[in-house]
Coordinates of C-alpha atoms and ligand atoms in Angstrom, one line a residue:
M123 CA -8.2 -22.4 13.3
N124 CA -7.3 -25.7 14.9
L125 CA -4.6 -26.0 17.4
K126 CA -2.0 -27.4 15.2
L127 CA -2.2 -24.6 12.7
L128 CA -2.5 -22.0 15.4
F129 CA 0.8 -23.5 16.8
L130 CA 2.3 -23.4 13.3
C131 CA 1.3 -19.8 12.7
L132 CA 2.4 -18.7 16.2
F133 CA 5.7 -20.6 15.8
L134 CA 6.3 -18.9 12.5
A135 CA 5.3 -15.5 13.9
V136 CA 7.6 -15.7 17.0
L137 CA 10.5 -17.2 15.2
I138 CA 10.6 -15.2 12.2
I139 CA 9.1 -11.9 12.5
P140 CA 11.7 -9.5 13.7
A141 CA 13.6 -10.0 10.5
D142 CA 10.6 -10.4 8.3
V143 CA 9.1 -8.3 5.9
R144 CA 5.6 -8.5 4.7
I145 CA 3.9 -6.3 2.4
Q146 CA 7.4 -5.1 2.5
T147 CA 8.8 -2.6 0.2
F148 CA 12.3 -2.5 -0.6
Y149 CA 12.2 -4.4 -3.6
V150 CA 14.7 -4.7 -6.3
V151 CA 13.9 -1.5 -8.0
F152 CA 14.8 0.5 -4.9
Q153 CA 18.0 -1.4 -4.3
V154 CA 19.0 -0.6 -7.9
L155 CA 18.2 3.0 -7.4
D156 CA 19.5 3.4 -3.9
G157 CA 22.7 5.2 -3.8
L158 CA 22.6 6.3 -7.5
T159 CA 22.6 9.9 -6.7
D160 CA 24.5 10.1 -3.5
D161 CA 27.4 7.8 -4.0
D162 CA 30.3 8.2 -6.3
D163 CA 30.4 4.6 -7.5
D164 CA 29.4 4.0 -11.0
D165 CA 26.4 1.7 -10.6
D166 CA 28.2 -1.4 -11.4
D167 CA 27.3 -3.1 -8.1
E168 CA 23.6 -3.1 -8.7
P169 CA 21.9 -6.4 -7.9
N170 CA 21.1 -8.4 -11.0
T171 CA 17.4 -8.3 -11.6
D172 CA 17.4 -10.4 -14.8
W173 CA 16.3 -13.5 -13.0
I174 CA 12.8 -12.1 -13.0
F175 CA 12.8 -12.2 -16.7
E176 CA 14.8 -15.4 -17.1
I177 CA 13.0 -17.8 -14.8
Q178 CA 9.5 -16.7 -15.1
E179 CA 9.1 -16.9 -18.8
P180 CA 7.2 -13.7 -18.9
D181 CA 4.9 -12.9 -21.8
G182 CA 7.4 -11.1 -24.1
R183 CA 10.4 -9.2 -22.9
C184 CA 8.4 -6.1 -22.1
N185 CA 5.9 -7.7 -19.8
P186 CA 6.5 -7.0 -17.0
N187 CA 8.1 -3.7 -18.0
P188 CA 11.8 -4.0 -17.2
C189 CA 12.3 -0.2 -17.7
L190 CA 12.5 1.8 -14.6
N191 CA 11.6 5.5 -14.1
N192 CA 8.8 5.3 -16.6
G193 CA 11.0 4.1 -19.4
V194 CA 9.0 2.9 -22.4
C195 CA 9.9 -0.7 -23.4
E196 CA 10.2 -1.8 -26.9
E197 CA 10.6 -5.5 -27.8
K198 CA 13.6 -6.4 -29.9
G199 CA 13.1 -9.8 -31.5
K200 CA 12.0 -12.6 -29.2
K201 CA 14.6 -12.3 -26.6
N202 CA 15.5 -8.7 -26.1
F203 CA 14.1 -5.3 -25.2
K204 CA 15.1 -1.7 -25.4
C205 CA 14.2 1.0 -23.0
D206 CA 13.4 4.5 -24.2
C207 CA 14.4 6.5 -21.1
P208 CA 12.9 9.8 -20.1
K209 CA 15.5 12.5 -19.4
P210 CA 17.7 12.5 -17.3
F211 CA 17.7 8.7 -16.9
K212 CA 20.0 6.4 -18.8
G213 CA 21.1 2.9 -18.7
R214 CA 19.8 -0.4 -20.2
K215 CA 16.8 -0.2 -17.9
C216 CA 16.8 3.6 -17.3
E217 CA 18.2 2.8 -13.9
K218 CA 20.9 5.5 -13.9
G219 CA 19.7 8.7 -12.5
P220 CA 21.3 12.1 -12.4
K221 CA 24.3 12.6 -10.1
A222 CA 24.0 16.2 -9.6
C223 CA 23.2 15.8 -5.9
R224 CA 26.2 13.9 -4.5
R225 CA 26.3 13.3 -0.8
G226 CA 27.2 16.4 1.2
R227 CA 26.7 18.7 -1.8
C228 CA 24.1 20.8 0.1
G229 CA 25.5 20.7 3.7
R230 CA 22.6 21.0 6.0
G231 CA 20.1 21.4 3.3
E232 CA 18.2 19.5 0.7
C233 CA 19.5 19.0 -2.8
V234 CA 16.7 19.4 -5.4
L235 CA 17.0 18.6 -9.1
T236 CA 16.5 21.2 -11.7
S237 CA 16.3 20.9 -15.5
T238 CA 19.0 23.5 -16.2
P239 CA 22.7 23.4 -15.5
P240 CA 24.1 22.7 -12.9
F241 CA 20.9 20.5 -12.6
Y242 CA 20.6 21.0 -8.9
E243 CA 19.9 23.7 -6.3
C244 CA 20.4 23.7 -2.5
K245 CA 17.4 24.4 -0.4
C246 CA 18.9 25.2 3.0
K247 CA 17.2 24.4 6.3
E248 CA 17.1 27.5 8.4
P249 CA 19.3 28.8 10.0
F250 CA 21.8 27.5 7.4
Q251 CA 22.4 29.8 4.6
P252 CA 22.7 29.6 0.8
P253 CA 24.5 28.8 -1.4
R254 CA 25.9 25.7 0.3
C255 CA 23.9 25.6 3.5
R256 CA 27.1 25.4 5.6
T257 CA 27.1 28.7 7.4
V258 CA 24.6 29.7 10.1
A259 CA 22.8 33.1 10.4
L260 CA 20.2 33.5 13.0
C261 CA 17.4 36.0 12.1
E262 CA 19.6 37.8 9.6
P263 CA 18.2 38.0 7.0
N264 CA 14.8 37.5 8.6
P265 CA 13.4 34.1 7.6
C266 CA 9.9 35.0 8.9
K267 CA 7.4 35.9 6.3
N268 CA 4.4 38.2 6.3
G269 CA 5.7 40.5 8.9
G270 CA 6.7 37.8 11.4
R271 CA 9.3 38.7 14.0
C272 CA 12.3 36.5 14.3
V273 CA 13.3 35.7 17.9
R274 CA 16.7 34.1 18.6
D275 CA 16.6 31.2 20.9
D276 CA 20.1 30.0 21.7
M277 CA 21.3 28.3 18.4
D278 CA 17.8 28.4 16.9
F279 CA 15.1 30.9 16.2
D280 CA 11.4 31.2 16.3
C281 CA 9.0 33.2 14.2
E282 CA 6.4 35.2 16.0
C283 CA 3.7 35.6 13.4
T284 CA 1.3 38.5 12.9
P285 CA -2.3 37.5 13.6
G286 CA -3.8 35.0 11.2
Y287 CA -0.4 33.7 10.0
S288 CA 1.1 30.4 11.0
G289 CA 3.7 27.8 10.1
R290 CA 7.4 27.8 11.1
F291 CA 8.0 30.8 8.9
C292 CA 4.6 32.4 9.1
H293 CA 4.2 31.4 5.5
V294 CA 0.7 30.1 5.9
G295 CA -2.0 32.7 5.4
P296 CA -5.3 33.0 7.2
D297 CA -7.3 31.6 4.3
D298 CA -5.1 28.7 3.7
C299 CA -7.4 25.7 3.7
Y300 CA -8.5 22.7 1.6
E301 CA -11.9 21.8 0.2
D302 CA -13.2 18.3 -0.3
N303 CA -10.3 15.9 -0.5
G304 CA -7.8 18.7 -1.1
E305 CA -7.0 17.9 -4.8
S306 CA -7.5 21.6 -5.6
Y307 CA -5.4 22.7 -2.6
R308 CA -2.7 25.1 -3.7
G309 CA -1.8 26.6 -0.2
N310 CA 1.5 27.0 1.5
V311 CA 1.4 24.4 4.3
S312 CA 4.6 22.4 4.2
E313 CA 4.5 20.4 7.4
T314 CA 3.1 17.1 8.2
D315 CA 0.6 16.4 10.9
D316 CA 3.5 15.7 13.3
G317 CA 5.4 18.9 12.3
K318 CA 7.9 17.2 10.0
E319 CA 9.1 19.4 7.2
C320 CA 8.0 18.3 3.8
L321 CA 10.5 17.5 1.1
Y322 CA 10.6 19.4 -2.1
W323 CA 8.7 17.5 -4.8
N324 CA 11.9 17.7 -6.9
S325 CA 14.1 16.6 -4.0
H326 CA 16.8 14.2 -5.2
F327 CA 16.0 12.0 -2.2
I328 CA 12.5 11.3 -3.7
L329 CA 14.0 10.5 -7.1
E330 CA 16.7 8.4 -5.5
K331 CA 14.0 6.2 -4.0
G332 CA 12.6 5.4 -7.4
V333 CA 9.8 7.9 -7.2
N334 CA 9.5 10.6 -9.7
P335 CA 6.5 12.7 -8.6
F336 CA 6.5 14.6 -11.8
S337 CA 6.1 11.7 -14.1
S338 CA 4.2 9.6 -11.5
F339 CA 1.4 12.1 -11.1
E340 CA -0.3 14.3 -13.7
D341 CA 0.8 17.8 -14.5
E342 CA -2.1 19.7 -13.2
D343 CA -1.7 18.3 -9.7
G344 CA 0.0 21.3 -8.3
L345 CA 3.4 19.7 -7.9
G346 CA 6.4 21.8 -8.6
P347 CA 9.8 22.8 -7.3
H348 CA 8.3 23.6 -3.9
N349 CA 7.5 21.6 -0.7
F350 CA 3.9 22.5 -0.2
C351 CA 1.4 19.7 0.7
R352 CA -0.7 18.5 -2.2
N353 CA -3.0 15.6 -3.1
P354 CA -2.0 14.5 -6.5
D355 CA -3.2 11.0 -6.3
G356 CA -6.8 11.1 -5.1
D357 CA -6.0 10.5 -1.5
M358 CA -8.3 11.9 1.3
M359 CA -6.4 15.0 2.0
P360 CA -3.1 16.9 1.1
W361 CA 0.0 15.0 2.0
C362 CA 3.8 15.2 1.4
F363 CA 7.0 13.2 1.5
F364 CA 9.5 13.6 4.3
R365 CA 12.6 11.8 5.2
R366 CA 13.8 10.0 8.3
G367 CA 17.4 9.1 7.9
R368 CA 17.6 7.1 4.7
K369 CA 13.9 6.3 4.7
L370 CA 11.5 8.1 2.5
L371 CA 8.1 8.4 4.2
W372 CA 4.9 10.2 3.6
D373 CA 2.2 11.6 5.9
Y374 CA -0.9 13.7 5.8
C375 CA -0.3 17.4 6.4
D376 CA -1.2 19.8 9.1
V377 CA -3.8 21.6 6.8
T378 CA -7.1 23.0 7.8
E379 CA -10.3 22.1 6.1
C380 CA -12.2 25.1 4.8
P381 CA -15.2 25.9 7.0
E382 CA -17.9 26.3 4.4
P383 CA -18.4 23.2 2.4
T384 CA -19.0 24.2 -1.2
D385 CA -20.8 20.9 -2.0
V386 CA -24.3 21.0 -3.3
A387 CA -26.8 19.3 -1.2
P388 CA -26.7 15.6 -1.8
T389 CA -29.4 14.3 -4.1
E390 CA -31.4 11.2 -3.0
E391 CA -29.5 8.0 -3.1
V392 CA -30.8 5.0 -4.9
S393 CA -28.5 2.7 -2.9
A394 CA -29.8 1.2 0.2
G395 CA -26.4 1.2 1.6
P396 CA -24.7 3.6 3.9
Q397 CA -23.7 6.9 2.4
P398 CA -20.1 6.7 1.4
T399 CA -18.0 9.5 2.6
A400 CA -14.2 9.7 2.6
P401 CA -13.0 9.5 6.1
K402 CA -10.8 12.2 7.4
P403 CA -7.8 10.5 9.0
T404 CA -8.1 10.9 12.7
E405 CA -4.7 9.6 13.7
S406 CA -1.3 10.4 12.4
E407 CA 0.7 7.6 11.1
T408 CA 3.7 7.8 8.8
H409 CA 4.0 5.8 5.7
T410 CA 7.0 4.5 3.9
A411 CA 6.8 5.8 0.5
A412 CA 9.7 4.3 -1.4
A413 CA 7.7 1.4 -2.3
T414 CA 4.4 -0.1 -1.7
K415 CA 2.5 1.1 1.2
Q416 CA 4.7 0.2 3.9
P417 CA 4.0 -0.2 7.5
P418 CA 3.4 2.8 9.6
T419 CA 6.6 3.4 11.4
K420 CA 5.4 5.6 14.2
P421 CA 5.7 3.9 17.5
P422 CA 2.4 2.8 18.9
T423 CA 0.6 5.6 20.7
P424 CA -0.8 4.8 24.1
E425 CA -4.3 4.6 22.9
K426 CA -3.4 2.0 20.3
P427 CA -3.5 -1.6 21.3
S428 CA -0.2 -3.1 21.8
E429 CA -1.4 -6.5 20.5
A430 CA -3.1 -7.3 17.3
P431 CA -5.1 -4.3 16.5
S432 CA -8.7 -4.7 17.8
T433 CA -11.6 -3.0 16.4
S434 CA -14.3 -1.1 18.2
A435 CA -16.7 -2.2 15.5
K436 CA -19.8 -3.8 16.8
P437 CA -21.8 -6.2 14.7
T438 CA -24.7 -4.4 13.1
A439 CA -27.5 -6.1 11.2
A440 CA -27.4 -5.4 7.5
Q441 CA -29.7 -2.6 6.5
P442 CA -32.9 -3.8 4.9
T443 CA -33.0 -3.3 1.2
S444 CA -35.4 -0.8 -0.1
N445 CA -36.7 -3.0 -2.9
A446 CA -35.8 -6.0 -5.0
T447 CA -34.6 -3.9 -7.9
A448 CA -32.1 -2.2 -5.7
A449 CA -30.9 -5.6 -4.7
L450 CA -30.5 -6.7 -8.3
E451 CA -28.6 -3.6 -9.2
Q452 CA -26.2 -4.1 -6.4
F453 CA -22.9 -5.8 -7.2
S454 CA -24.0 -6.2 -10.9
T455 CA -20.3 -5.8 -11.8
C456 CA -17.3 -7.2 -10.1
G457 CA -13.5 -6.5 -10.2
K458 CA -13.8 -2.8 -10.8
P459 CA -12.3 -0.7 -8.0
Q460 CA -13.5 2.9 -7.6
P461 CA -12.4 4.6 -10.8
K462 CA -9.5 6.9 -10.1
K463 CA -7.8 9.2 -12.5
P464 CA -5.2 7.1 -14.1
I465 CA -1.9 7.8 -12.4
T466 CA 1.3 6.0 -12.6
R467 CA 2.1 5.0 -9.1
I468 CA 5.4 4.8 -7.6
Y469 CA 6.9 1.4 -8.0
G470 CA 4.7 -1.2 -6.4
G471 CA 2.3 1.4 -5.3
L472 CA 2.5 4.2 -2.8
K473 CA -0.1 3.5 -0.2
A474 CA -3.5 2.0 -0.1
I475 CA -6.0 4.6 -1.2
P476 CA -9.6 4.4 -0.1
G477 CA -11.5 2.2 -2.5
A478 CA -8.5 0.6 -4.1
Q479 CA -9.1 -2.8 -2.6
P480 CA -12.9 -2.6 -2.1
W481 CA -13.3 -6.4 -1.9
Q482 CA -10.8 -6.7 1.0
V483 CA -12.4 -8.1 4.1
S484 CA -11.1 -8.1 7.7
L485 CA -12.3 -11.3 9.5
Q486 CA -12.5 -10.6 13.2
V487 CA -13.3 -12.9 16.1
R488 CA -14.0 -12.9 19.8
P489 CA -14.8 -15.8 22.0
K490 CA -18.4 -17.0 21.8
G491 CA -20.6 -15.3 24.3
S492 CA -18.0 -12.7 25.4
N493 CA -18.2 -9.0 24.9
Q494 CA -14.5 -8.5 24.3
L495 CA -13.4 -6.4 21.4
Y496 CA -13.3 -8.2 18.1
R497 CA -9.8 -9.0 16.9
H498 CA -8.6 -9.1 13.3
I499 CA -7.3 -12.6 12.5
C500 CA -7.4 -13.0 8.8
G501 CA -8.3 -11.3 5.5
G502 CA -11.0 -12.4 3.1
V503 CA -12.5 -11.4 -0.3
L504 CA -16.0 -10.3 -1.1
I505 CA -17.2 -12.2 -4.2
K506 CA -21.0 -11.7 -3.8
S507 CA -23.1 -9.6 -1.6
C508 CA -23.5 -12.5 0.8
W509 CA -20.3 -14.5 0.2
V510 CA -16.7 -14.0 1.2
L511 CA -13.8 -16.3 0.3
T512 CA -11.1 -16.9 2.8
A513 CA -8.5 -19.4 3.7
G514 CA -9.7 -22.7 5.2
H515 CA -7.3 -22.3 8.2
C516 CA -8.9 -19.0 9.1
V517 CA -12.2 -20.6 10.0
E518 CA -12.5 -20.8 13.8
P519 CA -15.4 -21.9 16.0
S520 CA -15.5 -18.5 17.8
S521 CA -17.9 -15.8 17.0
N522 CA -17.0 -14.2 13.7
I523 CA -17.8 -10.8 12.1
L524 CA -16.6 -9.3 8.9
V525 CA -15.6 -5.7 8.3
L526 CA -15.8 -4.4 4.8
G527 CA -14.8 -1.1 3.3
G528 CA -12.4 0.0 6.1
L529 CA -8.7 1.0 5.9
T530 CA -7.7 1.2 9.5
L531 CA -8.4 -1.5 12.1
N532 CA -8.5 0.5 15.3
S533 CA -10.9 3.2 14.3
E534 CA -14.5 2.9 13.0
E535 CA -14.7 4.6 9.6
P536 CA -17.8 5.9 8.0
T537 CA -17.1 3.8 4.9
E538 CA -17.2 0.5 6.9
Q539 CA -19.9 -2.1 6.9
T540 CA -19.9 -4.8 9.6
L541 CA -21.6 -8.1 8.9
Q542 CA -22.1 -11.3 10.8
V543 CA -21.1 -14.7 9.5
E544 CA -24.1 -17.0 9.1
E545 CA -22.2 -20.1 8.1
A546 CA -18.6 -21.0 7.5
I547 CA -17.9 -23.7 4.9
K548 CA -14.4 -25.1 5.0
H549 CA -13.3 -27.2 2.1
E550 CA -14.0 -30.9 2.7
D551 CA -10.4 -31.8 1.7
Y552 CA -8.7 -29.1 3.8
R553 CA -5.6 -30.6 5.2
E554 CA -2.5 -29.3 6.9
T555 CA 0.9 -30.9 7.4
P556 CA 3.9 -29.4 9.2
S557 CA 5.2 -28.2 5.9
A558 CA 2.1 -27.1 3.9
V559 CA -1.6 -26.5 3.9
Y560 CA -3.7 -28.2 1.2
N561 CA -7.1 -27.1 -0.2
D562 CA -6.8 -24.0 2.0
I563 CA -10.1 -22.4 1.2
A564 CA -13.4 -21.6 2.9
L565 CA -16.6 -19.7 2.1
L566 CA -18.3 -17.5 4.6
R567 CA -22.0 -16.9 4.1
L568 CA -23.1 -13.6 5.5
K569 CA -26.2 -12.6 7.4
G570 CA -28.6 -10.4 5.4
S571 CA -32.1 -10.2 4.2
N572 CA -33.6 -10.7 0.7
G573 CA -30.3 -11.9 -0.6
V574 CA -28.6 -8.7 0.3
C575 CA -25.9 -8.6 2.9
A576 CA -23.1 -6.2 2.0
H577 CA -24.1 -3.1 0.2
E578 CA -22.2 -1.9 -2.8
T579 CA -20.6 1.5 -2.3
Q580 CA -17.5 3.3 -3.5
F581 CA -15.6 1.4 -0.9
V582 CA -17.3 -2.0 -1.0
K583 CA -17.3 -4.0 -4.2
T584 CA -16.9 -7.6 -5.3
A585 CA -13.8 -9.1 -7.0
C586 CA -14.5 -11.4 -10.0
L587 CA -13.7 -15.0 -10.1
P588 CA -11.0 -15.8 -12.7
D589 CA -12.0 -17.7 -15.8
A590 CA -8.6 -19.0 -16.9
P591 CA -5.1 -19.5 -15.6
L592 CA -2.7 -16.6 -15.9
N593 CA 0.9 -16.6 -17.2
D594 CA 3.8 -16.9 -14.9
G595 CA 5.4 -13.6 -14.3
T596 CA 2.1 -11.7 -14.3
E597 CA 2.1 -8.9 -11.8
C598 CA -0.7 -9.1 -9.2
T599 CA -1.7 -7.3 -6.0
I600 CA -1.8 -8.6 -2.5
S601 CA -3.2 -6.7 0.5
G602 CA -3.8 -7.1 4.1
W603 CA -3.3 -6.0 7.7
G604 CA -0.7 -8.7 8.5
A605 CA 2.7 -8.6 10.1
T606 CA 5.2 -6.2 8.7
E607 CA 8.8 -5.5 8.9
N608 CA 8.1 -3.1 11.7
S609 CA 5.3 -4.8 13.5
S610 CA 4.9 -8.5 14.1
Y611 CA 1.4 -7.8 15.4
G612 CA 0.3 -6.4 12.1
S613 CA -0.4 -3.1 10.5
N614 CA -3.3 -0.9 11.6
H615 CA -3.5 0.5 8.1
L616 CA -4.4 -1.7 5.1
L617 CA -1.3 -2.3 3.0
D618 CA -0.9 -3.5 -0.5
A619 CA 1.9 -4.6 -2.7
K620 CA 2.7 -6.1 -6.1
V621 CA 3.9 -9.6 -6.5
M622 CA 4.7 -11.8 -9.5
L623 CA 3.2 -15.2 -10.2
I624 CA 6.1 -17.8 -10.0
S625 CA 5.9 -20.9 -12.1
Q626 CA 5.0 -24.1 -10.3
E627 CA 8.1 -25.8 -11.7
K628 CA 10.4 -23.1 -10.4
C629 CA 8.7 -23.1 -7.0
S630 CA 9.0 -26.9 -6.7
E631 CA 12.8 -26.8 -7.0
A632 CA 14.5 -28.3 -4.0
K633 CA 15.8 -25.1 -2.7
I634 CA 12.4 -23.5 -2.8
Y635 CA 9.5 -25.6 -1.6
G636 CA 10.4 -28.9 -3.3
S637 CA 7.7 -31.5 -3.6
V638 CA 5.2 -30.2 -1.0
L639 CA 3.4 -28.1 -3.5
D640 CA 0.3 -29.4 -5.2
D641 CA -2.1 -27.9 -7.7
T642 CA -4.3 -26.4 -5.1
M643 CA -1.7 -23.7 -4.5
F644 CA 0.8 -21.6 -6.3
C645 CA 3.7 -19.3 -5.4
A646 CA 3.9 -15.5 -5.9
G647 CA 6.4 -12.9 -4.8
Y648 CA 10.1 -12.4 -5.5
L649 CA 12.7 -15.1 -5.2
Q650 CA 15.3 -12.7 -3.9
G651 CA 13.0 -12.0 -1.0
G652 CA 11.4 -8.7 0.1
V653 CA 7.8 -8.2 -0.8
D654 CA 5.6 -10.8 0.7
S655 CA 2.4 -11.5 2.6
C656 CA 2.7 -12.6 6.3
Q657 CA 0.9 -13.7 9.4
G658 CA -2.5 -12.0 9.5
D659 CA -2.8 -11.6 5.8
S660 CA -4.1 -15.2 5.4
G661 CA -7.3 -15.6 3.5
G662 CA -6.8 -12.1 1.9
P663 CA -6.7 -11.4 -1.8
L664 CA -4.1 -11.8 -4.5
T665 CA -5.9 -10.2 -7.4
C666 CA -4.7 -9.9 -10.9
D667 CA -5.8 -8.1 -14.0
Q668 CA -7.7 -10.3 -16.4
N669 CA -9.2 -8.4 -19.4
S670 CA -9.1 -5.1 -17.4
T671 CA -10.9 -6.6 -14.5
H672 CA -9.6 -7.5 -11.1
V673 CA -10.0 -11.3 -10.5
I674 CA -9.4 -13.1 -7.3
Y675 CA -6.6 -15.4 -8.4
G676 CA -5.2 -16.4 -5.0
L677 CA -5.8 -16.4 -1.3
V678 CA -2.9 -15.8 1.1
S679 CA -2.2 -19.2 2.6
W680 CA 1.3 -20.0 3.9
G681 CA 5.0 -19.5 3.5
D682 CA 8.3 -20.3 5.2
Q683 CA 8.6 -17.2 7.3
C684 CA 8.0 -14.0 5.4
G685 CA 10.0 -12.1 2.8
R686 CA 12.9 -14.5 2.7
K687 CA 15.0 -15.4 -0.2
N688 CA 13.7 -18.4 -2.1
K689 CA 10.7 -18.7 0.2
P690 CA 7.9 -16.8 -1.6
G691 CA 4.4 -16.7 -0.4
V692 CA 2.1 -19.6 -1.2
Y693 CA -1.5 -18.8 -2.3
T694 CA -4.6 -21.0 -2.7
R695 CA -5.1 -21.5 -6.4
V696 CA -8.7 -20.1 -6.8
T697 CA -9.0 -21.5 -10.4
H698 CA -8.8 -25.0 -8.9
F699 CA -11.8 -24.4 -6.8
L700 CA -14.2 -22.7 -9.3
D701 CA -16.6 -25.6 -9.4
W702 CA -16.5 -26.0 -5.6
I703 CA -17.3 -22.3 -5.1
K704 CA -20.1 -22.4 -7.7
S705 CA -21.7 -25.5 -6.1
K706 CA -21.6 -24.1 -2.6
T707 CA -22.8 -20.6 -3.4
E708 CA -25.5 -21.8 -5.8
T709 CA -26.9 -24.6 -3.5
A710 CA -27.2 -22.2 -0.7
A711 CA -29.0 -19.6 -2.7
A712 CA -31.5 -22.0 -4.1
Ligands
LIG295 N1 -0.5 -18.5 7.7 C1 -0.4 -17.1 7.7 C2 -1.6 -16.5 8.3 O1 -2.4 -17.2 8.9 C3 0.0 -16.5 6.3 C4 1.4 -16.7 6.0 C5 1.8 -16.2 4.6 N2 3.2 -16.3 4.6 C6 4.0 -15.8 3.6 N3 5.3 -15.9 3.7 N4 3.5 -15.3 2.5 O2 -1.8 -15.3 8.2

């Protein structure tokens, strides 16, 4: 990155970031839902979200789906829609939730929703007692299960468990463990890694945040009116929601992996690439749940870098391919993330799951000739085994490496592949001014052998190039490790979020970006602010669905601060550069 741009980015980062929000989460849906169940007001003060549908000329009134809480949208003529709301939701957009759990209804307990009158139940936090969780009783009745002895400790108590039992109430048995990724786990652990108590899956607090675990996940996922850890969404291990003040967060649980793996011995792999294995999270981070993966909110632990997360990854030469056929088979399809069972995700996505953004690249640098740790500076997108697309302003003369297939920056994951950059080709017409960056695109050619550089695995795949422009209002996905609401240095965990394509005309209005936009870029995000990309996400993907395939439609480029009202993110318009990409990648291959 040249000095001017570095200055621009630093300036933006320093100026803006405390208030900024990046792949930030509280988008309009949550604002609409927030307070529905706790407050006594009658939902009249909800922010008006109709602008989305009015200004962006979406493709029909039901696209994007205006109905919240899994409401089914039906078009009514050219201009209108009707939402068929699942019980107990009501309202034009199914935005009105049940009010059974008003604030304070359950004293020092958790209010959970039930399907029969009075439609709620109080789950008291010990030592508070049912029915209203307002009175305290220490050790009487004994809250400890499985023969555990209750010991009073001032105004609290402890359970002394009989051998083999554990958990705050000795409710976790000796054989309580999970196999594989824990999707089949039906045990009793109800605490996170950090000892936070899990919320009941039917807690009103989860529902209030726009999440309905029962409709969001499939039935047989083991969810129910309990607070045991589960893995209903194909994550790497059981997890649960918990709350911190008004924030809904999630984290992995304090569950034990079963000792004897029941897997059959792996059969021989055709792929020349590294064996994909789901990484077991080694660190505990908390995750905001109420929207898209949100930034980890745990304060940095001492071993974590306090600056931009560095990586311990060392460049490794690409593994030699076993034969030419294997090379041909590799990356024969693009734009297909690891198939997951179809789940309706919480609005905007819950958290990045392994393999969901398999084309996401972390571009890392260190000064030439030094042996400092590599430092993440930008995102990128794998489009072929040996080619990565990134933003032009991300190309620096320092020594570059690319890390593919990873989710966290500060730990080396078994799914990762690290490759060196052989050549960086910045667009010839790349140009930056104090207000915009033009033709912000570059191609990175990777080091490999026999035309094979990255190896296709569950976690490393290519995105397709788009073949036609998409409609304004289309919902697309952005991802990256850039600055977040909580950390101006960036996130250690890969985050993703949904944004909408905003029409060029709208985005060129004087109060938005005026006349600085040209056809090498487009805007995406939400004009009311909130979800956005930010410093450190540059060069990373904005992918959209085109004929059931993920196409790389934009590259994170610039924006006036992050997450601000009327200042959406600006992305390099990949469709404008299709011939350029083709000419560069084909000449080099010939
Ligand atoms: N220039 C920034 C980077 O180098 C990206 C800024 C994107 N800003 C935004 N508001 N979307 O990472």
